[in-house]
Every structure is written in C-alpha cells, then in structure tokens.
C-alpha cells in the first residue's frame, strides 16, 4: 500500500470546511486487499452534501460485497459509462482534499478503514464508535466492545436506519454518524446515562457467557465416560478425572469387619 499523506495545510486563499462527516464503502480486490467503491462527505454543521460518488478501483474487483452495500458490477459499470464515477482512490482522495485541510475535523463511524483506503493520515478525528465506547469503558481500559452505527442510532436518537434494506449506504451512514456525533456533543449528561446502562448490560451479558462456558465445560466433562480398559466387555465405565491428590481407599478403610455380615454357618 502506498504511503499515506496529510490533508493540505490551511490557507487563507483557499478556506476549507471546519468539520466534515465521511463514510466509504469497500470491495475486495486481489491479494486480499480492499478498495473504495463509494465515498460520501457532508458538511458537519450545515448538512450540505459535498461528495456522493461511486469509485471505480484500478484493480479488478473479485469480492463485490454486494450483501453489505448493495453495489453490483452493473451499478458501477453503468455509472462509469456515464462518466459518473471517480477513478480510483487517488481521485476520491483528491476530491476530499477539495473540502478539508489539516485543521478540519473528520467525523464518522469507525473511520480507520476509510482513511486507510484513502491513504490519508489525519489528526483531528471525531469517531462515534470510539467516543461511545470510551463513555462506557473509560479511556484507560480496553474496550469490551464497540456499538454499531445502527444500534447507536436506535439507542441514542432514536433513529432507524436501513429500514428498507439491510445494506449500507454511504450517504445515509454519513448523515447518521453526524446525527450521533451532534447528540453526543449536545447531550453529554444523557450520554453518561446511556453509557451506565450499556456498561451494566454488557457486564450482565459477559456473566451469562461465562456461565454458559462453565456449563459447557461441565457437560463435556461428565458426558463422555471412558471405557474401563481392563474390562472392555463388562460394560462398566468410570471417570476418575485427573486429580493427582485423590485419596486411594482400601477395603479395610471403609469396612467395619466387626459388623460386616458373615456368611451363614455351614449346615454340615
């Protein structure tokens, strides 16, 4: 992968946007790599759509991932024939650089992959996935999980996205990430309340998962008896476990010979 670059430096002669919400969709190319096939950027403060375009990768697409974003080979081919695509990630990045500089805040959900495929290194990031996870787990502990954009919209706003289809749309996702970010900025107390509930629910789910794992190990331990190798035909099974400290008992340890029933006297 080619080296990443920074956005242009600020210039009074060419003012850029203060904050931009960004979302990209990907497809798989050779060598297991991913490339952008769709990009959307909107002004964070006004909601103005700055970019909403398909992107034609330079390399042949071998995994379209249509089930994720709904973009088919014919969709891209028709747009390309009409001159309505950006040619490769370089053109997509150049289009983005028309609207941002190093002082622009980029807003989005899980932006690391978008920036990686655009080959952009950027310092000012407002990532809704990271922001909400930090609210739940704090900044010093590892994230136990991250919440999807769809679940954040439903929990926080409430807003339902992807109602007509389960596939992603870059424009809808950019707009949704903008709404989530605005909500987090405007309602910090409500964000704390949500984080408290989310942490409690997460801990309860972890406890249930741990209990299921313990039960599974317990069931596996007792559900597979081992045949007695010394007496394969007698139908007797045992499972002593592997505890080396188990006490080995002898008959004289468990039988009181004074009270043990004696054989009846001989009739002779």
Tab-separated table of C-alpha atoms in Angstrom:
chain	number	residue	atom	x	y	z
A	1	UNK	CA	0.000	0.000	0.000
A	2	UNK	CA	1.304	3.442	-0.911
A	3	UNK	CA	2.380	5.807	1.833
A	4	UNK	CA	-0.336	7.870	3.459
A	5	UNK	CA	-0.347	11.647	3.167
A	6	UNK	CA	-1.715	14.536	5.177
A	7	UNK	CA	-4.515	16.801	4.049
A	8	UNK	CA	-3.451	20.193	2.640
A	9	UNK	CA	-2.233	22.853	5.045
A	10	UNK	CA	-4.645	25.677	5.902
A	11	UNK	CA	-4.593	28.643	3.538
A	12	UNK	CA	-6.469	31.928	3.740
A	13	UNK	CA	-6.662	31.891	-0.042
A	14	UNK	CA	-8.438	28.532	-0.073
A	15	UNK	CA	-10.675	28.146	3.005
A	16	UNK	CA	-11.969	24.661	3.761
A	17	UNK	CA	-14.733	23.196	5.901
A	18	UNK	CA	-14.423	23.213	9.684
A	19	UNK	CA	-15.803	19.689	10.066
A	20	UNK	CA	-16.808	17.007	7.558
A	21	UNK	CA	-18.697	13.752	8.096
A	22	UNK	CA	-17.220	10.941	5.998
A	23	UNK	CA	-18.225	7.423	5.023
A	24	UNK	CA	-16.872	4.980	2.437
A	25	UNK	CA	-17.883	1.539	1.187
A	26	UNK	CA	-15.361	-1.106	0.124
A	27	UNK	CA	-14.952	-4.035	-2.227
A	28	UNK	CA	-12.313	-6.753	-2.278
A	29	UNK	CA	-9.528	-6.786	-4.856
A	30	UNK	CA	-6.600	-9.178	-5.346
A	31	UNK	CA	-4.168	-10.155	-2.588
A	32	UNK	CA	-6.942	-9.870	-0.015
A	33	UNK	CA	-6.928	-6.072	-0.173
A	34	UNK	CA	-9.918	-3.735	-0.073
A	35	UNK	CA	-10.501	-0.627	-2.151
A	36	UNK	CA	-13.094	2.124	-2.015
A	37	UNK	CA	-16.058	1.850	-4.366
A	38	UNK	CA	-18.197	4.574	-2.795
A	39	UNK	CA	-17.458	7.797	-0.903
A	40	UNK	CA	-19.685	10.376	0.728
A	41	UNK	CA	-18.728	13.564	2.570
A	42	UNK	CA	-21.089	16.128	4.075
A	43	UNK	CA	-20.559	19.399	5.901
A	44	UNK	CA	-20.928	18.584	9.583
A	45	UNK	CA	-22.513	21.907	10.523
A	46	UNK	CA	-24.830	22.544	7.575
A	47	UNK	CA	-25.531	19.030	6.307
A	48	UNK	CA	-24.566	20.069	2.774
A	49	UNK	CA	-23.596	17.110	0.605
A	50	UNK	CA	-20.055	17.703	-0.627
A	51	UNK	CA	-19.295	14.326	-2.240
A	52	UNK	CA	-21.577	11.404	-3.056
A	53	UNK	CA	-19.967	9.273	-5.718
A	54	UNK	CA	-19.128	5.754	-6.775
A	55	UNK	CA	-15.431	4.963	-7.147
A	56	UNK	CA	-14.028	2.608	-9.783
A	57	UNK	CA	-10.948	0.783	-8.419
A	58	UNK	CA	-7.897	0.406	-10.647
A	59	UNK	CA	-7.618	-3.287	-9.771
A	60	UNK	CA	-10.274	-5.825	-10.775
A	61	UNK	CA	-12.876	-6.414	-8.079
A	62	UNK	CA	-13.029	-10.058	-7.008
A	63	UNK	CA	-15.319	-9.667	-3.990
A	64	UNK	CA	-18.070	-7.114	-4.520
A	65	UNK	CA	-19.601	-7.470	-1.028
A	66	UNK	CA	-22.947	-6.545	-2.522
A	67	UNK	CA	-24.680	-8.011	0.518
A	68	UNK	CA	-23.086	-5.242	2.608
A	69	UNK	CA	-23.554	-2.118	0.475
A	70	UNK	CA	-25.828	-3.186	-2.381
A	71	UNK	CA	-23.441	-2.053	-5.132
A	72	UNK	CA	-23.361	-4.505	-8.043
A	73	UNK	CA	-20.979	-4.784	-11.010
A	74	UNK	CA	-23.698	-3.420	-13.296
A	75	UNK	CA	-24.233	-0.441	-10.984
A	76	UNK	CA	-20.607	0.602	-11.277
A	77	UNK	CA	-20.390	-0.200	-14.997
A	78	UNK	CA	-23.394	1.968	-15.869
A	79	UNK	CA	-22.130	4.865	-13.759
A	80	UNK	CA	-18.674	4.570	-15.358
A	81	UNK	CA	-20.154	4.599	-18.868
A	82	UNK	CA	-21.919	7.842	-17.991
A	83	UNK	CA	-18.803	9.419	-16.511
A	84	UNK	CA	-20.316	9.471	-13.027
A	85	UNK	CA	-17.542	7.747	-11.092
A	86	UNK	CA	-14.267	8.758	-9.532
A	87	UNK	CA	-11.313	6.841	-10.987
A	88	UNK	CA	-9.617	5.075	-8.113
A	89	UNK	CA	-8.829	6.007	-4.545
A	90	UNK	CA	-6.478	8.780	-5.705
A	91	UNK	CA	-9.353	10.655	-7.347
A	92	UNK	CA	-11.550	10.062	-4.294
A	93	UNK	CA	-8.851	11.440	-2.004
A	94	UNK	CA	-8.266	14.438	-4.242
A	95	UNK	CA	-11.986	15.178	-4.204
A	96	UNK	CA	-11.989	15.010	-0.402
A	97	UNK	CA	-8.980	17.347	-0.222
A	98	UNK	CA	-11.035	19.993	-2.023
A	99	UNK	CA	-13.069	20.334	1.166
A	100	UNK	CA	-10.695	19.611	4.060
A	101	UNK	CA	-7.300	20.620	5.382
A	102	UNK	CA	-5.262	19.592	8.406
A	103	UNK	CA	-7.487	21.726	10.657
A	104	UNK	CA	-10.729	20.081	9.529
A	105	UNK	CA	-12.347	17.660	11.964
A	106	UNK	CA	-13.358	14.408	10.291
A	107	UNK	CA	-16.479	12.831	11.771
A	108	UNK	CA	-17.664	9.271	11.202
A	109	UNK	CA	-18.193	5.748	12.475
A	110	UNK	CA	-15.054	3.567	12.576
A	111	UNK	CA	-13.100	5.906	10.313
A	112	UNK	CA	-9.831	3.978	10.490
A	113	UNK	CA	-10.683	1.786	7.497
A	114	UNK	CA	-11.944	4.700	5.398
A	115	UNK	CA	-8.766	6.702	5.985
A	116	UNK	CA	-6.595	3.641	5.431
A	117	UNK	CA	-8.114	3.018	1.994
A	118	UNK	CA	-7.859	6.713	1.119
A	119	UNK	CA	-4.195	6.653	2.233
A	120	UNK	CA	-4.838	9.658	4.476
A	121	UNK	CA	-3.274	10.381	7.852
A	122	UNK	CA	-5.344	12.833	9.874
A	123	UNK	CA	-5.068	14.104	13.435
A	124	UNK	CA	-8.476	15.643	14.090
A	125	UNK	CA	-10.889	12.719	14.299
A	126	UNK	CA	-14.311	12.507	15.934
A	127	UNK	CA	-15.124	8.803	15.733
A	128	UNK	CA	-18.552	7.939	17.115
A	129	UNK	CA	-17.599	4.277	17.650
A	130	UNK	CA	-14.613	5.268	19.803
A	131	UNK	CA	-16.402	8.125	21.577
A	132	UNK	CA	-19.290	5.942	22.736
A	133	UNK	CA	-17.025	3.034	23.702
A	134	UNK	CA	-14.896	5.412	25.784
A	135	UNK	CA	-18.049	6.666	27.500
A	136	UNK	CA	-18.830	3.078	28.519
A	137	UNK	CA	-15.386	1.668	29.374
A	138	UNK	CA	-13.276	4.772	30.000
A	139	UNK	CA	-10.095	5.867	28.270
A	140	UNK	CA	-7.609	3.735	30.216
A	141	UNK	CA	-9.216	0.291	29.873
A	142	UNK	CA	-9.549	-1.859	26.737
A	143	UNK	CA	-12.902	-1.645	25.003
A	144	UNK	CA	-15.037	-4.662	25.792
A	145	UNK	CA	-16.927	-3.996	22.575
A	146	UNK	CA	-17.973	-1.260	20.170
A	147	UNK	CA	-21.507	-0.378	19.195
A	148	UNK	CA	-22.611	-0.361	15.572
A	149	UNK	CA	-23.934	2.790	13.957
A	150	UNK	CA	-27.336	1.169	13.626
A	151	UNK	CA	-27.545	0.361	17.342
A	152	UNK	CA	-26.277	3.821	18.346
A	153	UNK	CA	-28.939	5.473	16.204
A	154	UNK	CA	-31.640	3.307	17.766
A	155	UNK	CA	-30.402	3.778	21.356
A	156	UNK	CA	-29.475	7.444	21.382
A	157	UNK	CA	-31.559	9.420	18.926
A	158	UNK	CA	-33.826	7.328	18.402
A	159	UNK	CA	-33.400	6.932	14.651
A	160	UNK	CA	-33.939	3.870	12.493
A	161	UNK	CA	-31.564	3.475	9.575
A	162	UNK	CA	-31.585	0.818	6.834
A	163	UNK	CA	-35.313	0.288	7.215
A	164	UNK	CA	-35.918	-0.520	3.555
A	165	UNK	CA	-32.787	-2.637	3.195
A	166	UNK	CA	-30.164	-4.265	5.373
A	167	UNK	CA	-27.376	-2.923	3.133
A	168	UNK	CA	-25.245	0.099	3.951
A	169	UNK	CA	-25.476	3.371	2.071
A	170	UNK	CA	-22.576	5.812	2.353
A	171	UNK	CA	-24.811	8.888	2.322
A	172	UNK	CA	-27.187	7.505	4.942
A	173	UNK	CA	-24.308	6.352	7.152
A	174	UNK	CA	-22.513	9.709	6.918
A	175	UNK	CA	-25.723	11.526	7.842
A	176	UNK	CA	-26.398	9.096	10.689
A	177	UNK	CA	-22.870	9.410	12.101
A	178	UNK	CA	-23.295	13.188	12.009
A	179	UNK	CA	-26.540	12.923	13.998
A	180	UNK	CA	-24.951	10.629	16.592
A	181	UNK	CA	-21.974	12.976	16.966
A	182	UNK	CA	-24.237	16.014	17.367
A	183	UNK	CA	-26.287	14.192	20.009
A	184	UNK	CA	-23.152	13.252	21.973
A	185	UNK	CA	-21.926	16.855	21.860
A	186	UNK	CA	-25.268	18.414	22.795
A	187	UNK	CA	-26.287	15.931	25.497
A	188	UNK	CA	-23.198	14.845	27.486
A	189	UNK	CA	-25.293	14.002	30.566
A	190	UNK	CA	-27.579	11.758	28.543
A	191	UNK	CA	-24.509	10.121	27.029
A	192	UNK	CA	-23.275	9.300	30.548
A	193	UNK	CA	-26.662	7.824	31.451
A	194	UNK	CA	-26.677	5.681	28.320
A	195	UNK	CA	-23.090	4.582	28.990
A	196	UNK	CA	-24.010	3.495	32.512
A	197	UNK	CA	-26.894	1.370	31.215
A	198	UNK	CA	-24.782	-0.017	28.381
A	199	UNK	CA	-21.968	-0.988	30.773
A	200	UNK	CA	-24.414	-2.730	33.105
A	201	UNK	CA	-25.957	-4.644	30.203
A	202	UNK	CA	-22.528	-5.543	28.817
A	203	UNK	CA	-21.358	-6.886	32.181
A	204	UNK	CA	-24.547	-8.937	32.537
A	205	UNK	CA	-24.042	-10.416	29.070
A	206	UNK	CA	-20.420	-11.261	29.891
A	207	UNK	CA	-21.540	-13.004	33.078
A	208	UNK	CA	-24.077	-15.052	31.103
A	209	UNK	CA	-21.442	-16.001	28.534
A	210	UNK	CA	-19.048	-17.076	31.280
A	211	UNK	CA	-21.782	-19.187	32.883
A	212	UNK	CA	-22.564	-20.834	29.537
A	213	UNK	CA	-18.875	-21.644	29.051
A	214	UNK	CA	-18.672	-23.162	32.533
A	215	UNK	CA	-21.777	-25.241	31.894
A	216	UNK	CA	-20.398	-26.391	28.562
A	217	UNK	CA	-17.109	-27.484	30.135
A	218	UNK	CA	-19.011	-29.225	32.920
A	219	UNK	CA	-21.267	-31.030	30.454
A	220	UNK	CA	-18.322	-32.068	28.307
A	221	UNK	CA	-16.555	-33.401	31.392
A	222	UNK	CA	-19.417	-35.629	32.508
A	223	UNK	CA	-20.979	-36.552	29.176
A	224	UNK	CA	-18.106	-38.628	27.792
A	225	UNK	CA	-17.440	-41.611	30.109
A	226	UNK	CA	-14.287	-43.574	29.446
A	227	UNK	CA	-14.469	-47.374	28.986
A	228	UNK	CA	-12.513	-49.422	31.500
A	229	UNK	CA	-9.540	-50.684	29.503
A	230	UNK	CA	-9.125	-53.660	31.837
A	231	UNK	CA	-12.652	-54.936	31.251
A	232	UNK	CA	-13.968	-53.786	27.895
A	233	UNK	CA	-16.678	-56.460	27.758
A	234	UNK	CA	-18.147	-55.966	31.207
A	235	UNK	CA	-19.978	-52.749	30.307
A	236	UNK	CA	-18.533	-50.852	33.259
A	237	UNK	CA	-17.442	-47.246	32.857
A	238	UNK	CA	-15.618	-44.890	35.124
A	239	UNK	CA	-14.300	-41.352	35.070
A	240	UNK	CA	-11.864	-40.578	37.836
A	241	UNK	CA	-10.778	-37.207	36.481
A	242	UNK	CA	-7.162	-36.175	36.646
A	243	UNK	CA	-6.796	-35.009	40.232
A	244	UNK	CA	-3.484	-36.452	41.453
A	245	UNK	CA	-4.407	-35.699	45.060
A	246	UNK	CA	-7.407	-38.052	45.105
A	247	UNK	CA	-7.262	-40.407	48.106
A	248	UNK	CA	-6.832	-44.102	47.259
A	249	UNK	CA	-9.115	-46.187	49.532
A	250	UNK	CA	-8.667	-49.800	50.565
A	251	UNK	CA	-11.332	-52.242	51.758
A	252	UNK	CA	-10.105	-52.082	55.327
A	253	UNK	CA	-10.520	-48.289	55.236
A	254	UNK	CA	-14.247	-48.480	54.585
A	255	UNK	CA	-15.417	-51.765	56.114
A	256	UNK	CA	-16.005	-52.425	59.784
A	257	UNK	CA	-15.165	-56.092	59.950
A	258	UNK	CA	-16.902	-56.454	63.333
A	259	UNK	CA	-20.267	-55.519	61.863
A	260	UNK	CA	-19.773	-56.829	58.328
A	261	UNK	CA	-22.376	-59.553	57.584
A	262	UNK	CA	-20.807	-63.001	57.938
A	263	UNK	CA	-21.567	-65.950	55.734
A	264	UNK	CA	-24.187	-68.239	57.258
A	265	UNK	CA	-22.708	-71.183	59.146
A	266	UNK	CA	-22.312	-74.351	57.236
A	267	UNK	CA	-25.213	-76.777	57.572
A	268	UNK	CA	-22.790	-79.628	57.731
